[in-house]
Short mmCIF file of C-alpha atoms in Angstrom, two decimals:
data_model
loop_
_atom_site.label_atom_id
_atom_site.label_comp_id
_atom_site.label_asym_id
_atom_site.label_seq_id
_atom_site.Cartn_x
_atom_site.Cartn_y
_atom_site.Cartn_z
CA MET A 1 139.57 100.80 97.68
CA PRO A 2 140.93 103.06 94.90
CA ARG A 3 142.62 99.91 93.61
CA ILE A 4 139.33 98.27 92.77
CA ALA A 5 137.55 101.47 91.67
CA PRO A 6 138.07 100.65 87.96
CA LEU A 7 136.57 97.19 88.55
CA ILE A 8 133.51 98.65 90.26
CA LYS A 9 133.12 101.15 87.46
CA LYS A 10 133.23 98.35 84.92
CA GLU A 11 130.60 96.34 86.80
CA LEU A 12 128.31 99.35 87.02
CA GLY A 13 128.94 100.05 83.35
CA SER A 14 127.96 96.47 82.57
CA LEU A 15 124.75 96.87 84.53
CA PHE A 16 123.84 100.24 83.04
CA ASN A 17 124.78 99.36 79.47
CA THR A 18 122.13 96.66 79.44
CA PRO A 19 118.40 97.25 79.91
CA MET A 20 118.31 95.05 83.00
CA ALA A 21 119.11 97.75 85.56
CA TYR A 22 116.46 100.10 84.15
CA ILE A 23 113.78 97.45 83.91
CA LEU A 24 114.41 96.33 87.46
CA GLY A 25 114.59 99.89 88.77
CA VAL A 26 111.32 100.98 87.21
CA THR A 27 109.56 97.78 88.20
CA PHE A 28 110.78 98.12 91.76
CA LEU A 29 109.70 101.73 92.18
CA VAL A 30 106.34 101.27 90.52
CA PHE A 31 105.64 98.13 92.50
CA GLN A 32 106.57 99.81 95.78
CA GLY A 33 104.31 102.78 94.96
CA VAL A 34 101.36 100.66 93.94
CA TRP A 35 101.76 98.47 96.98
CA PHE A 36 102.04 101.31 99.47
CA PHE A 37 99.41 103.68 98.18
CA PHE A 38 96.82 101.34 96.67
CA LEU A 39 97.17 97.92 98.25
CA TYR A 40 98.42 98.87 101.70
CA ARG A 41 96.18 101.93 101.33
CA PHE A 42 98.50 104.24 103.20
CA PRO A 43 96.39 107.36 102.48
CA VAL A 44 93.51 106.04 104.59
CA MET A 45 95.64 104.33 107.25
CA ASN A 46 96.02 107.43 109.35
CA GLU A 47 99.58 106.60 110.40
CA ALA A 48 102.69 108.73 110.13
CA SER A 49 105.08 105.87 109.48
CA LEU A 50 106.69 104.10 106.55
CA ARG A 51 106.49 100.68 108.16
CA GLY A 52 104.06 99.68 105.45
CA TYR A 53 106.40 100.89 102.71
CA PHE A 54 109.31 98.90 104.06
CA GLY A 55 107.27 95.94 105.22
CA LEU A 56 107.22 94.14 101.90
CA MET A 57 110.76 94.95 100.84
CA PRO A 58 112.47 91.79 102.13
CA GLY A 59 110.04 89.82 99.99
CA VAL A 60 110.61 92.09 97.00
CA PHE A 61 114.34 91.74 97.43
CA THR A 62 114.20 87.95 97.16
CA ALA A 63 113.37 88.46 93.47
CA LEU A 64 114.94 91.86 92.79
CA VAL A 65 118.41 91.16 94.12
CA PRO A 66 119.05 87.84 92.33
CA ALA A 67 117.88 89.55 89.14
CA LEU A 68 120.54 92.21 89.71
CA THR A 69 123.31 89.74 90.52
CA MET A 70 122.53 86.73 88.30
CA ARG A 71 124.69 87.97 85.41
CA SER A 72 127.64 88.89 87.56
CA TRP A 73 129.79 85.74 87.41
CA ALA A 74 127.55 83.37 85.47
CA GLU A 75 127.58 85.45 82.31
CA GLU A 76 131.33 86.05 82.49
CA MET A 77 131.90 82.32 82.81
CA ARG A 78 129.56 81.56 79.93
CA LEU A 79 131.11 84.12 77.57
CA GLY A 80 134.67 83.37 78.65
CA THR A 81 135.29 86.96 79.73
CA ALA A 82 135.90 85.58 83.22
CA GLU A 83 139.27 84.59 81.85
CA LEU A 84 140.00 88.24 81.15
CA TYR A 85 138.56 89.41 84.44
CA LEU A 86 140.36 86.82 86.55
CA THR A 87 143.71 87.46 84.87
CA LEU A 88 143.69 91.13 85.80
CA PRO A 89 146.38 91.84 88.39
CA TYR A 90 144.17 91.48 91.46
CA ARG A 91 143.50 88.94 94.16
CA GLU A 92 140.30 86.92 93.90
CA GLY A 93 139.03 88.72 96.99
CA GLU A 94 139.33 92.09 95.28
CA LEU A 95 137.71 90.85 92.09
CA ALA A 96 134.78 89.43 94.06
CA LEU A 97 134.51 92.47 96.30
CA ALA A 98 134.25 94.77 93.27
CA LYS A 99 131.27 92.83 91.96
CA LEU A 100 129.67 92.73 95.40
CA LEU A 101 130.09 96.47 95.91
CA ALA A 102 128.88 97.32 92.41
CA SER A 103 125.61 95.46 92.84
CA PHE A 104 125.25 96.91 96.33
CA LEU A 105 125.79 100.41 94.94
CA LEU A 106 123.13 99.85 92.33
CA LEU A 107 120.72 98.64 94.99
CA THR A 108 121.59 101.69 97.09
CA LEU A 109 120.79 103.87 94.10
CA LEU A 110 117.41 102.20 93.72
CA LEU A 111 116.70 102.83 97.40
CA ALA A 112 117.85 106.44 97.03
CA LEU A 113 115.22 106.80 94.33
CA THR A 114 112.57 105.96 96.91
CA LEU A 115 113.58 108.98 99.00
CA PRO A 116 110.96 111.24 97.41
CA VAL A 117 108.34 109.13 99.20
CA PRO A 118 109.41 110.04 102.77
CA LEU A 119 110.44 113.54 101.68
CA THR A 120 107.03 114.39 100.27
CA LEU A 121 105.11 112.62 103.00
CA SER A 122 107.07 114.17 105.86
CA SER A 123 105.30 117.50 105.38
CA LEU A 124 101.94 115.79 105.73
CA GLY A 125 102.34 114.33 109.18
CA ASP A 126 104.43 113.83 112.22
CA PHE A 127 106.96 111.27 110.91
CA ASP A 128 109.78 110.14 113.16
CA PRO A 129 113.04 110.84 111.28
CA GLY A 130 114.86 108.38 113.51
CA GLU A 131 112.51 105.60 112.53
CA ILE A 132 112.87 106.37 108.83
CA LEU A 133 116.64 106.46 109.18
CA GLY A 134 116.53 103.10 110.93
CA GLN A 135 114.34 101.71 108.17
CA TYR A 136 116.76 102.80 105.48
CA LEU A 137 119.73 101.50 107.41
CA GLY A 138 117.95 98.19 107.94
CA ILE A 139 116.98 97.76 104.31
CA LEU A 140 120.51 98.66 103.20
CA LEU A 141 121.95 96.03 105.50
CA LEU A 142 119.40 93.50 104.34
CA GLY A 143 120.27 94.48 100.77
CA ALA A 144 123.98 93.94 101.37
CA ALA A 145 123.27 90.49 102.76
CA ALA A 146 120.96 89.65 99.86
CA VAL A 147 123.48 90.89 97.29
CA SER A 148 126.20 88.72 98.78
CA VAL A 149 123.92 85.69 98.54
CA GLY A 150 123.09 86.61 94.93
CA GLN A 151 126.77 86.96 94.05
CA PHE A 152 127.51 83.59 95.55
CA ALA A 153 124.65 82.02 93.59
CA SER A 154 126.06 83.56 90.41
CA VAL A 155 129.56 82.22 90.96
CA LEU A 156 128.22 78.68 91.26
CA THR A 157 126.84 78.41 87.74
CA THR A 158 127.43 79.48 84.16
CA ASN A 159 123.75 80.00 83.52
CA GLN A 160 122.01 83.25 84.46
CA MET A 161 118.65 81.62 84.98
CA SER A 162 120.12 79.00 87.32
CA ALA A 163 121.90 81.78 89.18
CA PHE A 164 118.63 83.66 89.53
CA LEU A 165 116.68 80.65 90.76
CA LEU A 166 119.42 79.62 93.15
CA GLY A 167 119.58 83.14 94.56
CA PHE A 168 115.83 83.48 94.67
CA PHE A 169 115.19 80.27 96.58
CA SER A 170 118.13 80.85 98.92
CA LEU A 171 116.87 84.30 99.77
CA LEU A 172 113.31 83.05 100.04
CA ALA A 173 114.47 80.46 102.55
CA LEU A 174 116.49 83.05 104.45
CA THR A 175 113.69 85.62 104.58
CA THR A 176 111.05 83.13 105.69
CA ALA A 177 113.14 81.01 108.05
CA HIS A 178 111.47 82.60 111.08
CA LEU A 179 108.10 81.31 109.89
CA ALA A 180 109.46 77.77 110.03
CA ALA A 181 110.46 78.47 113.61
CA GLY A 182 106.78 78.53 114.49
CA ALA A 183 106.13 75.04 113.20
CA PRO A 184 104.39 72.93 115.85
CA GLY A 185 106.51 70.31 117.58
CA LEU A 186 109.81 71.88 116.57
CA PRO A 187 112.46 71.63 119.30
CA ASP A 188 113.35 74.97 120.83
CA GLY A 189 116.93 74.73 119.65
CA ALA A 190 115.95 74.26 116.02
CA ALA A 191 113.40 77.05 116.23
CA GLY A 192 116.10 79.30 117.60
CA VAL A 193 118.39 78.46 114.71
CA PHE A 194 115.66 79.17 112.17
CA ARG A 195 114.89 82.44 113.84
CA TYR A 196 118.55 83.41 113.98
CA PHE A 197 119.10 82.84 110.27
CA SER A 198 116.00 84.69 109.18
CA LEU A 199 116.92 87.91 107.40
CA SER A 200 113.50 89.42 107.99
CA ALA A 201 113.55 88.63 111.69
CA HIS A 202 116.71 90.70 112.05
CA TYR A 203 115.33 93.33 109.73
CA GLU A 204 112.12 93.65 111.73
CA SER A 205 113.64 95.68 114.54
CA PHE A 206 115.17 98.13 112.07
CA ARG A 207 111.79 98.47 110.38
CA LYS A 208 110.32 99.50 113.72
CA GLY A 209 113.14 102.00 114.10
CA VAL A 210 114.96 100.04 116.77
CA LEU A 211 118.72 99.56 116.52
CA ASP A 212 119.92 96.30 118.03
CA SER A 213 123.63 95.54 117.93
CA ARG A 214 122.94 91.80 117.56
CA ASP A 215 121.03 92.46 114.36
CA LEU A 216 123.78 94.76 113.19
CA VAL A 217 126.38 92.07 113.78
CA PHE A 218 124.26 89.51 111.96
CA PHE A 219 123.90 91.74 108.92
CA LEU A 220 127.62 92.38 108.81
CA LEU A 221 128.44 88.69 109.17
CA VAL A 222 126.27 87.51 106.29
CA PRO A 223 128.00 89.49 103.50
CA VAL A 224 131.40 88.61 104.93
CA LEU A 225 130.48 84.92 104.97
CA PHE A 226 129.17 84.85 101.41
CA GLN A 227 132.03 86.96 100.11
CA LEU A 228 134.44 84.44 101.62
CA LEU A 229 132.47 81.57 100.09
CA THR A 230 132.54 83.26 96.69
CA VAL A 231 136.30 83.69 96.92
CA ARG A 232 136.65 80.06 98.03
CA VAL A 233 134.84 78.93 94.90
CA LEU A 234 137.03 81.12 92.68
CA VAL A 235 140.23 79.82 94.23
CA TRP A 236 138.98 76.25 94.27
CA ARG A 237 138.31 76.50 90.52
CA LYS A 238 141.97 77.36 89.93
CA TRP A 239 143.11 74.18 91.66
CA ARG A 240 140.30 71.97 90.51
CA MET B 1 161.67 84.35 81.40
CA ILE B 2 159.08 81.59 81.39
CA GLU B 3 159.66 78.14 82.69
CA ALA B 4 157.42 75.12 82.92
CA GLN B 5 158.89 72.36 85.09
CA SER B 6 157.08 69.04 84.74
CA VAL B 7 153.77 70.84 84.75
CA GLY B 8 150.66 68.68 84.95
CA LYS B 9 147.03 69.59 85.22
CA SER B 10 143.95 67.46 85.80
CA TYR B 11 140.34 68.57 85.76
CA GLY B 12 138.72 65.99 87.99
CA SER B 13 139.60 62.65 86.44
CA PHE B 14 140.43 64.24 83.09
CA VAL B 15 144.15 64.77 82.56
CA ALA B 16 144.62 67.80 80.34
CA VAL B 17 148.38 68.11 80.73
CA ARG B 18 150.48 65.18 81.86
CA ASP B 19 154.05 66.36 82.06
CA VAL B 20 155.27 69.37 80.19
CA SER B 21 158.59 71.16 80.57
CA PHE B 22 159.99 73.96 78.48
CA SER B 23 161.51 77.36 78.90
CA VAL B 24 161.33 80.57 76.97
CA LEU B 25 164.19 83.05 76.90
CA PRO B 26 163.59 86.79 77.05
CA GLY B 27 162.66 88.15 73.64
CA GLU B 28 161.91 84.74 72.22
CA ILE B 29 158.73 83.81 70.39
CA LEU B 30 157.67 80.32 71.30
CA GLY B 31 155.02 78.45 69.38
CA LEU B 32 152.91 75.88 71.18
CA LEU B 33 151.82 73.57 68.46
CA GLY B 34 149.44 70.69 68.75
CA PRO B 35 146.07 69.32 67.78
CA ASN B 36 142.95 70.33 69.69
CA GLY B 37 142.98 68.83 73.16
CA ALA B 38 146.77 68.59 73.28
CA GLY B 39 146.89 70.84 76.34
CA LYS B 40 147.91 74.15 74.78
CA THR B 41 145.15 76.20 76.33
CA THR B 42 145.65 74.57 79.71
CA ILE B 43 149.35 75.45 79.67
CA MET B 44 148.51 79.03 78.81
CA ARG B 45 145.92 79.22 81.55
CA ILE B 46 148.55 78.09 84.01
CA LEU B 47 151.13 80.60 82.78
CA THR B 48 148.63 83.44 83.10
CA GLY B 49 147.65 82.54 86.66
CA TYR B 50 144.10 81.67 85.62
CA HIS B 51 144.50 78.06 86.72
CA PHE B 52 147.02 76.46 89.02
CA PRO B 53 149.02 73.39 88.00
CA SER B 54 148.15 70.10 89.71
CA ARG B 55 151.77 68.98 89.49
CA GLY B 56 155.10 70.59 88.82
CA ARG B 57 156.00 74.27 88.82
CA ALA B 58 155.50 77.15 86.47
CA LEU B 59 157.67 80.25 86.74
CA VAL B 60 156.87 83.48 84.98
CA GLY B 61 159.49 86.19 85.23
CA GLY B 62 161.02 84.15 88.05
CA VAL B 63 157.75 84.11 90.03
CA ASP B 64 155.95 80.88 90.86
CA VAL B 65 152.44 81.28 89.45
CA THR B 66 150.84 79.79 92.56
CA ARG B 67 152.91 81.94 94.91
CA ASP B 68 152.01 85.43 93.71
CA PRO B 69 149.37 85.37 90.97
CA PRO B 70 148.77 89.14 90.87
CA ALA B 71 152.48 89.74 90.23
CA VAL B 72 152.41 87.18 87.42
CA LYS B 73 149.26 88.66 85.95
CA ALA B 74 150.82 92.13 86.01
CA MET B 75 153.73 90.91 83.87
CA VAL B 76 151.56 89.15 81.35
CA GLY B 77 149.27 90.28 78.56
CA TYR B 78 146.83 87.53 77.69
CA LEU B 79 144.57 86.85 74.76
CA PRO B 80 142.38 83.90 75.80
CA GLU B 81 141.09 81.32 73.36
CA ASN B 82 138.28 82.59 71.10
CA ALA B 83 139.07 86.17 72.18
CA PRO B 84 136.15 86.70 74.57
CA VAL B 85 134.90 90.29 74.70
CA TYR B 86 132.65 92.45 76.81
CA GLY B 87 130.01 93.15 74.19
CA GLU B 88 128.16 95.72 76.26
CA PHE B 89 130.99 98.26 76.06
CA THR B 90 132.41 100.36 73.26
CA VAL B 91 136.05 99.79 72.36
CA ALA B 92 136.86 103.12 74.01
CA GLU B 93 135.05 102.28 77.25
CA TYR B 94 136.55 98.83 77.43
CA LEU B 95 140.15 99.88 76.85
CA ASP B 96 139.73 102.67 79.38
CA PHE B 97 138.59 100.07 81.91
CA VAL B 98 141.54 97.81 81.14
CA ALA B 99 143.94 100.73 81.48
CA GLY B 100 142.48 101.49 84.89
CA ALA B 101 142.45 97.89 86.02
CA ARG B 102 146.03 97.46 84.81
CA ARG B 103 146.81 100.47 86.97
CA ILE B 104 148.37 102.55 84.25
CA PRO B 105 148.86 105.99 85.85
CA GLY B 106 146.22 108.53 84.82
CA LYS B 107 148.58 110.71 82.84
CA ASP B 108 149.88 107.83 80.71
CA ARG B 109 146.51 106.24 80.11
CA ARG B 110 145.55 108.18 77.04
CA GLU B 111 148.84 107.50 75.37
CA ALA B 112 148.71 103.80 76.21
CA VAL B 113 145.21 103.46 74.80
CA GLU B 114 146.11 105.44 71.69
CA LYS B 115 149.14 103.29 71.09
CA ALA B 116 147.24 100.04 71.46
CA VAL B 117 144.41 101.30 69.26
CA GLU B 118 146.85 102.35 66.60
CA SER B 119 148.96 99.21 66.55
CA CYS B 120 145.87 97.00 66.46
CA GLY B 121 144.18 99.10 63.79
CA LEU B 122 141.14 99.84 65.93
CA SER B 123 140.73 103.54 65.12
CA PRO B 124 137.81 103.00 62.69
CA VAL B 125 135.74 101.26 65.38
CA TYR B 126 136.97 103.10 68.48
CA ARG B 127 133.54 104.47 69.40
CA ARG B 128 131.59 101.41 68.31
CA GLY B 129 129.98 98.83 70.57
CA ILE B 130 132.10 95.70 70.74
CA GLU B 131 129.03 93.49 70.32
CA LYS B 132 128.56 94.72 66.78
CA LEU B 133 132.17 94.26 65.67
CA SER B 134 133.30 91.59 63.23
CA LYS B 135 135.26 88.58 64.41
CA GLY B 136 138.46 90.18 63.13
CA TYR B 137 137.94 93.38 65.05
CA ARG B 138 137.01 91.50 68.20
CA GLN B 139 140.24 89.59 67.94
CA ARG B 140 142.06 92.89 67.67
CA VAL B 141 140.23 94.25 70.70
CA GLY B 142 141.49 91.18 72.53
CA LEU B 143 145.01 91.89 71.36
CA ALA B 144 144.73 95.57 72.25
CA GLN B 145 143.73 94.78 75.84
CA ALA B 146 146.62 92.33 76.05
CA ILE B 147 149.29 94.83 75.00
CA LEU B 148 147.76 97.92 76.61
CA HIS B 149 149.98 97.89 79.69
CA ASP B 150 153.06 97.14 77.61
CA PRO B 151 153.74 93.85 79.40
CA PRO B 152 157.11 92.14 79.00
CA ILE B 153 155.32 88.86 78.32
CA LEU B 154 152.52 88.14 75.89
CA ILE B 155 150.52 84.94 75.85
CA LEU B 156 148.23 84.56 72.86
CA ASP B 157 145.94 81.57 72.54
CA GLU B 158 145.20 80.92 68.87
CA PRO B 159 145.51 84.58 67.89
CA THR B 160 144.53 84.00 64.28
CA ALA B 161 141.72 81.49 64.77
CA GLY B 162 138.62 82.34 62.81
CA LEU B 163 140.15 85.18 60.83
CA ASP B 164 140.13 85.55 57.08
CA PRO B 165 143.46 85.42 55.20
CA ASN B 166 143.90 89.19 55.03
CA GLN B 167 143.25 89.57 58.72
CA ILE B 168 145.66 86.74 59.45
CA VAL B 169 148.40 88.52 57.54
CA GLU B 170 147.75 91.70 59.52
CA ILE B 171 147.66 89.99 62.90
CA ARG B 172 150.86 88.12 62.08
CA ARG B 173 152.55 91.35 61.14
CA LEU B 174 151.47 92.81 64.45
CA ILE B 175 152.68 89.77 66.39
CA ARG B 176 156.01 89.84 64.61
CA ALA B 177 156.42 93.52 65.50
CA LEU B 178 155.51 92.80 69.12
CA GLY B 179 157.88 89.87 69.20
CA THR B 180 160.88 92.08 68.65
CA ARG B 181 160.35 93.68 72.05
CA LYS B 182 158.58 91.04 74.09
CA THR B 183 158.71 87.46 75.21
CA LEU B 184 155.85 85.80 73.47
CA ILE B 185 154.08 82.48 73.56
CA LEU B 186 151.45 81.73 71.01
CA SER B 187 149.49 78.60 70.43
CA THR B 188 148.17 77.33 67.18
CA HIS B 189 147.25 74.22 65.34
CA ILE B 190 148.37 75.81 62.10
CA LEU B 191 151.89 74.79 61.22
CA ARG B 192 152.50 77.64 58.85
CA GLU B 193 151.95 80.06 61.67
CA VAL B 194 154.73 78.57 63.73
CA GLU B 195 157.07 78.55 60.78
CA ALA B 196 156.20 82.15 60.00
CA LEU B 197 156.55 83.56 63.49
CA CYS B 198 158.35 81.48 66.02
CA ASP B 199 161.96 81.11 67.17
CA GLY B 200 161.25 77.98 69.11
CA ILE B 201 158.59 75.33 68.91
CA VAL B 202 157.06 73.01 71.44
CA ILE B 203 154.90 70.36 69.92
CA LEU B 204 152.30 69.06 72.35
CA ASN B 205 150.35 65.89 72.03
CA GLU B 206 147.95 64.43 74.57
CA GLY B 207 149.39 66.48 77.38
CA LEU B 208 153.02 65.65 76.68
CA VAL B 209 155.83 67.38 74.83
CA ALA B 210 156.17 65.47 71.59
CA ALA B 211 159.11 67.54 70.36
CA ARG B 212 160.79 70.81 71.16
CA GLY B 213 163.46 73.01 69.73
CA THR B 214 163.91 75.24 66.73
CA ARG B 215 162.36 74.21 63.47
CA GLU B 216 165.73 72.86 62.34
CA GLU B 217 166.36 70.99 65.55
CA ILE B 218 163.01 69.29 65.37
CA ALA B 219 163.65 68.39 61.76
CA ASP B 220 167.05 66.98 62.79
CA ARG B 221 165.55 64.89 65.52
CA MET B 222 163.07 63.51 63.11
CA LYS B 223 165.89 62.63 60.79
CA GLY B 224 166.12 59.15 62.19
CA ASP B 225 164.79 58.19 58.78
CA GLU B 226 165.35 59.46 55.29
CA ARG B 227 162.50 58.97 52.92
CA TYR B 228 162.76 58.51 49.18
CA ARG B 229 159.85 58.71 46.84
CA VAL B 230 160.46 56.56 43.83
CA LEU B 231 158.38 56.05 40.70
CA ILE B 232 159.05 52.75 38.97
CA THR B 233 157.71 52.78 35.45
CA GLN B 234 158.84 49.52 33.90
CA GLY B 235 160.13 46.07 34.76
CA PRO B 236 158.86 43.10 36.75
CA PRO B 237 156.10 43.64 39.35
CA VAL B 238 157.25 45.50 42.45
CA THR B 239 156.32 44.12 45.85
CA ARG B 240 157.22 45.09 49.36
CA GLU B 241 159.39 42.01 49.48
CA SER B 242 161.34 42.99 46.40
CA LEU B 243 161.79 46.52 47.72
CA ALA B 244 163.09 45.13 50.98
CA GLU B 245 166.10 43.88 49.04
CA VAL B 246 167.23 47.43 48.39
CA ARG B 247 170.61 47.93 50.06
CA ASP B 248 170.30 49.56 53.52
CA ALA B 249 166.52 49.95 53.20
CA LYS B 250 164.85 50.11 56.60
CA GLY B 251 161.33 49.71 55.44
CA VAL B 252 158.67 50.56 52.95
CA GLU B 253 156.28 53.22 54.08
CA SER B 254 153.93 52.90 51.15
CA LEU B 255 153.65 51.11 47.84
CA SER B 256 150.87 51.70 45.40
CA PRO B 257 150.21 51.38 41.70
CA HIS B 258 150.79 54.68 39.95
CA PRO B 259 147.85 56.09 37.96
CA GLY B 260 150.07 56.57 34.91
CA GLY B 261 151.35 52.97 35.08
CA GLY B 262 154.02 51.43 37.25
CA TRP B 263 154.34 51.78 41.01
CA GLU B 264 155.05 54.52 43.43
CA ALA B 265 156.82 53.75 46.66
CA LEU B 266 158.10 55.55 49.75
CA VAL B 267 161.21 53.82 51.04
CA LEU B 268 162.87 54.55 54.36
CA PHE B 269 166.61 54.56 54.99
CA PRO B 270 168.58 55.22 58.14
CA SER B 271 170.00 58.72 58.21
CA GLY B 272 173.39 59.09 56.58
CA SER B 273 172.95 56.24 54.16
CA SER B 274 172.89 56.93 50.46
CA GLY B 275 169.40 55.71 49.74
CA GLY B 276 169.21 57.29 46.31
CA GLU B 277 172.16 55.35 45.02
CA ALA B 278 170.93 52.15 46.59
CA LEU B 279 167.55 52.50 44.95
CA PHE B 280 169.16 53.22 41.60
CA ASP B 281 171.45 50.18 41.83
CA TRP B 282 168.51 48.02 42.86
CA ALA B 283 166.45 49.19 39.88
CA VAL B 284 169.26 48.53 37.42
CA GLU B 285 169.96 45.10 38.88
CA ARG B 286 166.31 44.04 38.61
CA GLY B 287 165.64 45.63 35.26
CA HIS B 288 163.34 48.43 36.44
CA LYS B 289 163.14 51.82 34.91
CA LEU B 290 162.78 54.77 37.22
CA GLY B 291 160.41 57.59 36.30
CA SER B 292 161.59 59.70 39.18
CA LEU B 293 163.56 59.41 42.36
CA ALA B 294 163.59 62.10 45.00
CA ARG B 295 164.32 62.57 48.65
CA GLU B 296 161.24 63.74 50.54
CA ASP B 297 161.58 67.03 52.32
CA GLN B 298 160.86 66.61 55.99
CA GLY B 299 158.62 69.69 56.20
CA LEU B 300 157.10 70.50 59.55
CA GLU B 301 153.77 69.49 58.14
CA SER B 302 154.76 65.87 57.70
CA LEU B 303 156.80 65.93 60.90
CA PHE B 304 153.84 67.15 62.73
CA SER B 305 151.40 64.61 61.48
CA ARG B 306 153.93 61.88 62.23
CA LEU B 307 154.64 63.26 65.67
CA THR B 308 151.06 63.41 66.65
CA GLU B 309 150.03 60.15 65.08
CA GLU B 310 152.73 58.03 66.65
CA ASP B 311 150.73 57.54 69.82
CA HIS B 312 147.75 56.21 67.97
CA ALA B 313 149.74 53.82 65.81
#
């Protein structure tokens, strides 16, 4: 890990030296606040739980995460800096992992900035710390999966907008797959597949504060899969 | 130090490099010369581990580029074509990143950066954002990142492209200084650059080596023909047929009326023949008067255009 620390630092620097990270961060926090307090109307809900706060996040992430990751590879390819990045003395896996971790760290930071919400609310009611912990763990895992999809989308194109759209629609499909499972006349097997690949279905148990090892495994497999795919693309480009 | 063995590279159905072999000895400066699309950049991308060859083998420092790319990359400093830069960083931030990524130990980092900044003349813009730098400074940032880790091998793709004459002089001076300590490959489509900097030359054309060797060797190889430029001022009309009667003449490259009267011709002779004398005798015999008679210097410039045009002829 110390090996790729300079790469991660550079990626974070890239993100923070452009307005993108700030715009996304502010939009995210404001949106979450408006949603929770005014639309979800938490103050009059009479519940000591953040389920409402976390309920919309998978949907928010479908747009937020691709916006964070769209530049990652696409912009480097477009500007030609990829040639500098990819000729640094690292393996493709390390170079891809650095980008993945950097965008995940930024997302983690954004989520850390939401901590004042549970911290201030906790004094007002009987919140279950275990549930909140589960919710944060769940959203972090979902975030890691989403970031890996976004990174993969970015490596496929040299255009940021295409990377965003590709990431957005992929994540949209993955977060809503469980809805398709309910389609009438769908064979059980297919419905099961849809349900299995739905990010929000796996996230749901975390949101309720329940830890299920199958969900955990799923959320660990997704980033691994997309990281491998990203590396495949990078290596394939060298041979192409 | 660097060896290309029948290297070929295709991008889909497009063949960028067909079959290229050459080697570079330690401490040598090799110039890759060729028109755009000759395959220079592709060769460099292969030698830096950015792309893999489709055919043949490329060895850098004895390491096959497909076998251990990180080891190859560690040995090489690379300035890609058009000197891409990370505009969102300052020069200081960027070089610090490169030093870290090149795994220069913490204690030596400052010195390495200082050295690169100094030798590339970047001190005036050290704290400035790269985005706002001029083309010349960007090019130097690209050079600075390439030499930062003091690599034994430098690969520079068109290092002077897009620079003004003063900047070109400076960059050349820097390259020449670097070349005394490092093995260096640079590509260019500017002949003067090769003549000014390089020990050896590889001329590429359409993915093949058109010629290779030192400047003199290439000139020798091209010596198959000796060319004489002759200005005939008086006498009966000159035609290609009449010129063909010149003793030992192999052919007439050009014949045109001279603006000041008479004709100007370029006549080819096999190497080693005394074409000047033959032309003189011919003129006397036929009653011509010669305004001038001179052997054409086979400068690289004319070699080059001939080398690269042969395929189209």
